[in-house]
mmCIF file of C-alpha atoms in Angstrom:
data_model
loop_
_atom_site.group_PDB
_atom_site.id
_atom_site.type_symbol
_atom_site.label_atom_id
_atom_site.label_comp_id
_atom_site.label_asym_id
_atom_site.label_seq_id
_atom_site.Cartn_x
_atom_site.Cartn_y
_atom_site.Cartn_z
ATOM 1 C CA MET M 1 206.469 125.421 -74.353
ATOM 2 C CA ALA M 2 203.508 124.206 -73.140
ATOM 3 C CA ALA M 3 202.337 123.020 -76.315
ATOM 4 C CA ILE M 4 205.868 120.487 -75.898
ATOM 5 C CA ALA M 5 205.226 120.126 -72.731
ATOM 6 C CA ALA M 6 202.011 118.848 -74.047
ATOM 7 C CA ALA M 7 202.528 116.826 -76.359
ATOM 8 C CA VAL M 8 205.094 114.826 -73.930
ATOM 9 C CA LEU M 9 202.382 113.979 -71.924
ATOM 10 C CA VAL M 10 200.032 112.589 -74.158
ATOM 11 C CA THR M 11 202.915 110.344 -75.833
ATOM 12 C CA ALA M 12 204.199 109.052 -72.446
ATOM 13 C CA ALA M 13 200.292 107.933 -71.585
ATOM 14 C CA SER M 14 199.154 106.002 -74.636
ATOM 15 C CA ALA M 15 202.938 104.184 -73.678
ATOM 16 C CA ALA M 16 201.954 102.935 -70.422
ATOM 17 C CA CYS M 17 198.636 101.763 -71.994
ATOM 18 C CA ALA M 18 199.470 99.904 -74.217
ATOM 19 C CA ALA M 19 202.778 98.219 -72.679
ATOM 20 C CA PRO M 20 202.066 94.412 -70.822
ATOM 21 C CA GLY M 21 202.627 94.327 -67.288
ATOM 22 C CA GLY M 22 205.192 94.502 -65.358
ATOM 23 C CA VAL M 23 206.573 97.275 -67.502
ATOM 24 C CA ALA M 24 206.647 100.662 -65.328
ATOM 25 C CA GLY M 25 203.526 103.028 -65.757
ATOM 26 C CA ILE M 26 199.726 103.073 -64.254
ATOM 27 C CA SER M 27 197.602 100.294 -65.517
ATOM 28 C CA THR M 28 193.915 99.657 -64.742
ATOM 29 C CA LEU M 29 194.548 95.391 -64.411
ATOM 30 C CA PRO M 30 194.319 93.407 -60.870
ATOM 31 C CA PRO M 31 197.335 92.819 -58.965
ATOM 32 C CA ALA M 32 198.877 88.925 -59.909
ATOM 33 C CA PRO M 33 197.911 86.416 -57.613
ATOM 34 C CA THR M 34 201.384 85.323 -55.580
ATOM 35 C CA ALA M 35 202.224 82.123 -54.572
ATOM 36 C CA PRO M 36 202.066 81.238 -50.658
ATOM 37 C CA THR M 37 204.701 81.180 -48.558
ATOM 38 C CA PRO M 38 205.346 77.062 -47.271
ATOM 39 C CA ASP M 39 204.639 76.714 -43.830
ATOM 40 C CA LEU M 40 208.211 74.742 -42.584
ATOM 41 C CA THR M 41 206.401 72.943 -39.660
ATOM 42 C CA ALA M 42 203.619 71.579 -41.234
ATOM 43 C CA ASP M 43 203.854 67.545 -42.230
ATOM 44 C CA PRO M 44 206.518 67.408 -45.700
ATOM 45 C CA GLY M 45 204.785 65.127 -47.184
ATOM 46 C CA VAL M 46 201.296 66.763 -47.177
ATOM 47 C CA SER M 47 200.553 70.109 -49.262
ATOM 48 C CA PRO M 48 199.764 73.613 -47.785
ATOM 49 C CA SER M 49 196.063 72.839 -48.643
ATOM 50 C CA GLY M 50 196.030 69.221 -46.848
ATOM 51 C CA LEU M 51 194.214 67.500 -50.077
ATOM 52 C CA GLY M 52 198.004 67.885 -52.765
ATOM 53 C CA ALA M 53 201.061 65.711 -52.611
ATOM 54 C CA SER M 54 204.498 66.916 -51.491
ATOM 55 C CA PRO M 55 206.057 68.726 -54.251
ATOM 56 C CA ASP M 56 208.694 66.250 -53.463
ATOM 57 C CA ALA M 57 206.434 62.395 -53.953
ATOM 58 C CA SER M 58 206.350 61.669 -57.579
ATOM 59 C CA GLY M 59 207.185 58.216 -59.387
ATOM 60 C CA PRO M 60 209.500 57.445 -61.885
ATOM 61 C CA THR M 61 206.715 59.499 -64.321
ATOM 62 C CA GLY M 62 206.886 62.424 -61.950
ATOM 63 C CA SER M 63 202.897 61.894 -61.128
ATOM 64 C CA ALA M 64 201.842 61.723 -57.419
ATOM 65 C CA VAL M 65 202.082 58.944 -55.587
ATOM 66 C CA PRO M 66 198.604 58.418 -53.175
ATOM 67 C CA GLU M 67 198.953 58.724 -49.549
ATOM 68 C CA PRO M 68 197.468 55.595 -47.378
ATOM 69 C CA ALA M 69 193.941 56.918 -46.187
ATOM 70 C CA GLN M 70 194.200 58.085 -42.347
ATOM 71 C CA ASP M 71 191.470 54.977 -41.559
ATOM 72 C CA GLU M 72 193.629 52.317 -43.325
ATOM 73 C CA ILE M 73 194.815 49.888 -40.720
ATOM 74 C CA ASP M 74 197.846 49.069 -41.008
ATOM 75 C CA PRO M 75 198.908 45.336 -41.947
ATOM 76 C CA ALA M 76 201.946 45.592 -38.792
ATOM 77 C CA SER M 77 199.315 46.204 -36.125
ATOM 78 C CA LEU M 78 197.751 42.855 -37.647
ATOM 79 C CA GLU M 79 200.369 40.807 -35.498
ATOM 80 C CA PRO M 80 199.379 39.862 -32.546
ATOM 81 C CA ALA M 81 200.887 41.199 -29.121
ATOM 82 C CA ALA M 82 202.165 38.812 -26.490
ATOM 83 C CA SER M 83 199.540 38.876 -23.544
ATOM 84 C CA PRO M 84 199.942 39.073 -20.236
ATOM 85 C CA SER M 85 199.543 35.516 -18.333
ATOM 86 C CA VAL M 86 196.487 35.430 -16.076
ATOM 87 C CA THR M 87 195.797 33.414 -13.822
ATOM 88 C CA LEU M 88 192.671 31.763 -14.074
ATOM 89 C CA PRO M 89 190.721 31.423 -10.482
ATOM 90 C CA LYS M 90 190.167 27.545 -9.196
ATOM 91 C CA GLY M 91 186.443 26.542 -9.196
ATOM 92 C CA ASP M 92 184.557 24.952 -6.766
ATOM 93 C CA ALA M 93 184.632 20.689 -6.961
ATOM 94 C CA PRO M 94 181.577 19.758 -9.237
ATOM 95 C CA VAL M 95 178.159 18.549 -7.708
ATOM 96 C CA ARG M 96 177.375 14.680 -8.081
ATOM 97 C CA VAL M 97 173.473 14.684 -8.877
ATOM 98 C CA PRO M 98 172.374 11.636 -8.245
ATOM 99 C CA PRO M 99 170.522 9.966 -11.124
ATOM 100 C CA PRO M 100 166.187 10.543 -10.401
ATOM 101 C CA ARG M 101 164.530 8.144 -8.651
ATOM 102 C CA LEU M 102 162.742 6.041 -11.273
ATOM 103 C CA SER M 103 161.374 3.648 -8.864
ATOM 104 C CA PRO M 104 161.127 2.810 -4.781
ATOM 105 C CA PHE M 105 162.728 -0.835 -6.033
ATOM 106 C CA LYS M 106 166.727 -0.240 -6.164
ATOM 107 C CA TYR M 107 168.288 -3.595 -8.776
ATOM 108 C CA VAL M 108 172.352 -4.598 -9.314
ATOM 109 C CA PHE M 109 173.872 -6.145 -12.034
ATOM 110 C CA PRO M 110 173.117 -9.781 -11.835
ATOM 111 C CA VAL M 111 176.942 -10.383 -12.096
ATOM 112 C CA ARG M 112 179.437 -9.626 -10.090
ATOM 113 C CA GLY M 113 183.242 -8.654 -9.841
ATOM 114 C CA CYS M 114 183.568 -9.673 -13.518
ATOM 115 C CA ARG M 115 184.052 -8.231 -16.727
ATOM 116 C CA VAL M 116 180.802 -8.488 -19.117
ATOM 117 C CA ASP M 117 179.184 -9.296 -22.826
ATOM 118 C CA TYR M 118 175.728 -9.322 -23.482
ATOM 119 C CA PRO M 119 174.035 -8.631 -26.920
ATOM 120 C CA ARG M 120 171.498 -5.866 -27.153
ATOM 121 C CA GLN M 121 169.378 -7.154 -30.025
ATOM 122 C CA ALA M 122 165.742 -9.620 -29.967
ATOM 123 C CA ALA M 123 166.744 -12.800 -29.839
ATOM 124 C CA ALA M 124 164.326 -15.758 -30.561
ATOM 125 C CA VAL M 125 163.069 -16.359 -27.055
ATOM 126 C CA PRO M 126 162.801 -12.542 -25.117
ATOM 127 C CA LYS M 127 166.376 -13.077 -22.766
ATOM 128 C CA SER M 128 170.475 -12.352 -22.298
ATOM 129 C CA THR M 129 173.069 -13.945 -22.537
ATOM 130 C CA ILE M 130 175.717 -12.400 -20.620
ATOM 131 C CA TRP M 131 178.616 -13.494 -21.226
ATOM 132 C CA ALA M 132 180.793 -14.035 -18.399
ATOM 133 C CA GLY M 133 184.012 -16.239 -17.137
ATOM 134 C CA LYS M 134 183.244 -20.082 -15.679
ATOM 135 C CA GLY M 135 182.685 -19.285 -11.120
ATOM 136 C CA CYS M 136 181.654 -15.595 -11.696
ATOM 137 C CA ALA M 137 178.841 -14.742 -8.973
ATOM 138 C CA PHE M 138 175.128 -14.893 -9.956
ATOM 139 C CA VAL M 139 173.704 -12.247 -7.569
ATOM 140 C CA ALA M 140 170.454 -11.545 -6.955
ATOM 141 C CA PRO M 141 168.964 -7.997 -8.578
ATOM 142 C CA VAL M 142 166.574 -7.286 -6.407
ATOM 143 C CA ASP M 143 165.506 -7.823 -3.012
ATOM 144 C CA GLY M 144 162.144 -10.441 -2.810
ATOM 145 C CA VAL M 145 161.608 -14.366 -1.982
ATOM 146 C CA VAL M 146 163.390 -17.776 -3.787
ATOM 147 C CA HIS M 147 161.013 -19.266 -6.562
ATOM 148 C CA GLU M 148 162.401 -22.012 -7.933
ATOM 149 C CA THR M 149 166.235 -23.951 -7.595
ATOM 150 C CA ASN M 150 167.027 -26.999 -9.946
ATOM 151 C CA VAL M 151 170.498 -27.805 -8.390
ATOM 152 C CA ARG M 152 170.264 -31.043 -10.900
ATOM 153 C CA ASN M 153 171.785 -30.452 -14.752
ATOM 154 C CA ARG M 154 169.043 -32.798 -16.221
ATOM 155 C CA TRP M 155 169.723 -31.307 -20.048
ATOM 156 C CA THR M 156 171.004 -33.784 -22.708
ATOM 157 C CA ALA M 157 171.137 -33.370 -26.224
ATOM 158 C CA THR M 158 168.933 -36.825 -26.814
ATOM 159 C CA THR M 159 165.566 -35.843 -25.617
ATOM 160 C CA ASP M 160 166.171 -31.702 -25.499
ATOM 161 C CA ARG M 161 163.163 -30.687 -23.368
ATOM 162 C CA GLY M 162 162.470 -27.279 -23.305
ATOM 163 C CA ALA M 163 162.139 -27.001 -19.342
ATOM 164 C CA ASP M 164 165.721 -28.307 -19.135
ATOM 165 C CA ARG M 165 167.287 -26.179 -21.741
ATOM 166 C CA VAL M 166 168.606 -23.038 -19.177
ATOM 167 C CA GLY M 167 170.277 -26.632 -16.854
ATOM 168 C CA ARG M 168 170.942 -25.503 -13.472
ATOM 169 C CA PHE M 169 168.585 -22.234 -12.603
ATOM 170 C CA VAL M 170 167.503 -20.100 -9.335
ATOM 171 C CA SER M 171 164.392 -17.731 -9.960
ATOM 172 C CA ILE M 172 163.326 -15.627 -7.482
ATOM 173 C CA ILE M 173 160.044 -13.534 -7.080
ATOM 174 C CA GLY M 174 161.376 -9.696 -6.519
ATOM 175 C CA ARG M 175 159.081 -7.391 -4.517
ATOM 176 C CA ASP M 176 158.660 -5.254 -7.109
ATOM 177 C CA GLY M 177 156.412 -8.938 -8.509
ATOM 178 C CA VAL M 178 158.656 -9.562 -10.862
ATOM 179 C CA ARG M 179 160.335 -13.488 -12.066
ATOM 180 C CA TYR M 180 164.035 -12.893 -12.541
ATOM 181 C CA LEU M 181 165.738 -16.314 -13.774
ATOM 182 C CA GLY M 182 169.560 -17.135 -14.196
ATOM 183 C CA GLY M 183 170.120 -20.502 -15.735
ATOM 184 C CA HIS M 184 173.409 -22.723 -17.677
ATOM 185 C CA LEU M 185 174.660 -22.194 -13.524
ATOM 186 C CA ASP M 186 177.853 -24.309 -13.493
ATOM 187 C CA SER M 187 176.366 -24.371 -8.813
ATOM 188 C CA VAL M 188 173.404 -23.296 -6.554
ATOM 189 C CA GLN M 189 174.899 -21.423 -3.720
ATOM 190 C CA ASN M 190 174.172 -23.624 -0.151
ATOM 191 C CA GLY M 191 171.039 -22.475 1.361
ATOM 192 C CA ILE M 192 169.196 -21.184 -1.760
ATOM 193 C CA ARG M 193 166.309 -23.202 -1.761
ATOM 194 C CA PRO M 194 162.243 -22.121 -2.635
ATOM 195 C CA GLY M 195 160.309 -19.699 0.310
ATOM 196 C CA VAL M 196 164.249 -18.060 1.214
ATOM 197 C CA PRO M 197 164.310 -14.505 1.541
ATOM 198 C CA VAL M 198 167.162 -12.780 -0.496
ATOM 199 C CA ARG M 199 168.734 -9.464 -0.800
ATOM 200 C CA ALA M 200 169.473 -7.401 -4.224
ATOM 201 C CA GLY M 201 173.196 -8.433 -4.953
ATOM 202 C CA GLN M 202 173.169 -11.749 -2.574
ATOM 203 C CA LEU M 203 175.193 -14.660 -3.576
ATOM 204 C CA LEU M 204 172.653 -17.475 -5.832
ATOM 205 C CA GLY M 205 175.093 -19.212 -7.536
ATOM 206 C CA THR M 206 178.165 -19.643 -9.794
ATOM 207 C CA VAL M 207 178.024 -18.981 -14.086
ATOM 208 C CA GLY M 208 178.761 -21.953 -15.626
ATOM 209 C CA ASP M 209 177.552 -23.478 -19.277
ATOM 210 C CA SER M 210 175.318 -26.301 -18.006
ATOM 211 C CA GLY M 211 171.414 -27.134 -20.053
ATOM 212 C CA ASP M 212 172.541 -26.459 -24.413
ATOM 213 C CA ALA M 213 174.860 -24.458 -23.080
ATOM 214 C CA LYS M 214 177.484 -27.628 -22.877
ATOM 215 C CA GLY M 215 180.048 -26.908 -25.086
ATOM 216 C CA ALA M 216 179.489 -23.337 -25.677
ATOM 217 C CA SER M 217 181.257 -20.181 -23.550
ATOM 218 C CA ALA M 218 180.118 -20.069 -20.084
ATOM 219 C CA ASN M 219 177.119 -17.473 -19.935
ATOM 220 C CA LEU M 220 173.949 -16.563 -17.694
ATOM 221 C CA TYR M 221 171.255 -16.916 -18.909
ATOM 222 C CA PHE M 222 169.077 -14.101 -17.617
ATOM 223 C CA ALA M 223 164.824 -13.932 -18.295
ATOM 224 C CA ILE M 224 162.183 -11.248 -16.820
ATOM 225 C CA SER M 225 159.105 -12.488 -16.991
ATOM 226 C CA TRP M 226 155.435 -13.111 -14.182
ATOM 227 C CA GLN M 227 155.445 -15.940 -11.810
ATOM 228 C CA THR M 228 153.572 -19.386 -13.190
ATOM 229 C CA SER M 229 153.480 -22.549 -12.262
ATOM 230 C CA SER M 230 156.224 -24.994 -13.420
ATOM 231 C CA ALA M 231 154.498 -26.570 -15.741
ATOM 232 C CA TYR M 232 154.811 -23.122 -18.210
ATOM 233 C CA TRP M 233 158.408 -23.155 -18.584
ATOM 234 C CA TRP M 234 158.444 -20.833 -21.756
ATOM 235 C CA ILE M 235 157.281 -18.029 -19.246
ATOM 236 C CA ARG M 236 160.196 -18.482 -17.295
ATOM 237 C CA ARG M 237 162.707 -18.594 -19.974
ATOM 238 C CA GLY M 238 162.070 -14.758 -20.354
ATOM 239 C CA MET M 239 159.387 -12.634 -22.094
ATOM 240 C CA VAL M 240 160.133 -9.279 -21.798
ATOM 241 C CA ASP M 241 164.029 -8.281 -23.761
ATOM 242 C CA PRO M 242 165.884 -7.455 -20.109
ATOM 243 C CA TRP M 243 168.814 -5.762 -22.485
ATOM 244 C CA SER M 244 167.485 -2.010 -21.487
ATOM 245 C CA TYR M 245 167.435 -2.808 -17.828
ATOM 246 C CA LEU M 246 170.673 -4.170 -17.675
ATOM 247 C CA ASP M 247 172.223 -1.164 -19.158
ATOM 248 C CA ALA M 248 170.479 0.995 -16.605
ATOM 249 C CA TRP M 249 171.552 -1.286 -13.652
ATOM 250 C CA MET M 250 175.308 -1.483 -14.386
ATOM 251 C CA THR M 251 175.216 2.565 -15.977
ATOM 252 C CA GLY M 252 173.216 4.687 -15.406
ATOM 253 C CA ASN M 253 170.040 4.604 -13.488
ATOM 254 C CA PRO M 254 169.572 1.712 -10.351
ATOM 255 C CA THR M 255 166.075 2.557 -9.777
ATOM 256 C CA LEU M 256 164.351 1.272 -13.479
ATOM 257 C CA SER M 257 162.480 -1.010 -13.023
ATOM 258 C CA PRO M 258 160.925 -3.601 -15.525
ATOM 259 C CA ARG M 259 157.150 -3.968 -13.413
ATOM 260 C CA THR M 260 155.071 -1.900 -15.895
ATOM 261 C CA GLU M 261 156.765 -3.394 -18.900
ATOM 262 C CA VAL M 262 156.198 -6.684 -17.172
ATOM 263 C CA ALA M 263 152.564 -5.762 -15.915
ATOM 264 C CA SER M 264 151.496 -4.499 -19.267
ATOM 265 C CA LEU M 265 152.251 -7.876 -21.196
ATOM 266 C CA ARG M 266 150.958 -10.158 -19.157
ATOM 267 C CA ALA M 267 147.464 -8.253 -19.330
ATOM 268 C CA ARG M 268 147.584 -8.243 -22.819
ATOM 269 C CA LEU M 269 149.076 -11.849 -23.258
ATOM 270 C CA GLY M 270 146.947 -13.667 -20.408
ATOM 271 C CA ALA M 271 148.372 -15.350 -17.151
ATOM 272 C CA THR M 272 149.375 -18.709 -19.574
ATOM 273 C CA PRO M 273 149.860 -17.848 -22.998
ATOM 274 C CA ARG M 274 150.518 -20.624 -25.480
ATOM 275 C CA CYS M 275 154.046 -21.113 -26.723
ATOM 276 C CA GLN M 276 154.838 -19.505 -29.837
ATOM 277 C CA THR M 277 159.055 -20.415 -30.334
ATOM 278 C CA ASP M 278 161.032 -23.117 -29.778
ATOM 279 C CA CYS M 279 158.614 -24.912 -28.115
ATOM 280 C CA THR M 280 159.110 -28.555 -29.337
ATOM 281 C CA ALA M 281 162.125 -30.400 -28.116
ATOM 282 C CA LYS M 282 164.771 -30.974 -30.329
ATOM 283 C CA PRO M 283 166.158 -33.973 -30.494
ATOM 284 C CA ASN M 284 169.839 -34.455 -31.629
ATOM 285 C CA ARG M 285 170.138 -38.260 -32.275
ATOM 286 C CA LYS M 286 172.425 -39.800 -33.514
ATOM 287 C CA PRO M 287 171.550 -41.541 -37.480
ATOM 288 C CA ARG M 288 171.126 -45.427 -37.011
ATOM 289 C CA PRO M 289 174.056 -47.164 -39.675
ATOM 290 C CA THR M 290 172.470 -49.251 -42.419
ATOM 291 C CA PRO M 291 173.350 -52.553 -42.777
ATOM 292 C CA SER M 292 175.315 -53.809 -45.542
ATOM 293 C CA PRO M 293 174.441 -56.249 -46.991
ATOM 294 C CA THR M 294 176.133 -59.708 -46.450
ATOM 295 C CA ARG M 295 178.959 -60.628 -48.357
ATOM 296 C CA ILE M 296 179.095 -65.007 -49.754
ATOM 297 C CA PRO M 297 182.987 -64.787 -50.473
ATOM 298 C CA THR M 298 183.807 -66.753 -54.492
ATOM 299 C CA PRO M 299 185.046 -70.391 -53.450
ATOM 300 C CA GLN M 300 188.127 -71.584 -54.226
ATOM 301 C CA VAL M 301 187.711 -74.565 -57.237
ATOM 302 C CA THR M 302 191.161 -75.989 -57.314
ATOM 303 C CA ILE M 303 190.451 -77.802 -61.545
ATOM 304 C CA GLY M 304 193.229 -81.080 -61.567
#
């Protein structure tokens, strides 16, 4: 009996060693890994490990669909949101800063109370033609003294004397030492004569078309120069381009003065330089008719 029992034990032991895992018996193999229990409280779209895809998140082919990254911007968040209304505080009134004082003199535009226009380019003679309506006021551009006046329109097309081309005019010597002339006047104001002091803005005459402006629109011939004898009429008609000063006096700085430019030019050219442009008369004489030869009529002869 003992021998039979020993044989049975040996046979059972051999069968246990040869049996595959899962068969009852004694085995020396390590236990098989078991699947982790899913966490029902976790996000159903995230695997328990946090790295894999959800078992249900599969495409038509069964492959996993990638989830958006944590730092990816949701397009819906880019929609403009209604901002709350903001009430801006009222600021202080703007501070008006006066233009810099460029000289001790104050100027005014030489035409008052009318719409004007004038070219801003060099002409044959340094002067400005200020287009304005006939009868507009010509005023003193600065405080000064009347230097010359001409109340008669002596210009004619047949003589075209240079001294007469500006027609009726008034010139003053300003407190700045500069001579200012207004020509082509329609009239000279009563009481305006040489030696009379005037103030800036004071009426000197009215705009017209006298002189060689006859037949053109009314305008003011405005010129800047220095004081000389009336014999040097080409200096009186203008030596310095005036439009930059006109611009300043109208809309910019009323203290911009031509004093420095005039003094510099006079020092360079001398007090009485020779005339260089439009110096001789250009009379507009009508051509004398050419005489036609006298025709003697053919006598009528009667043959009979």
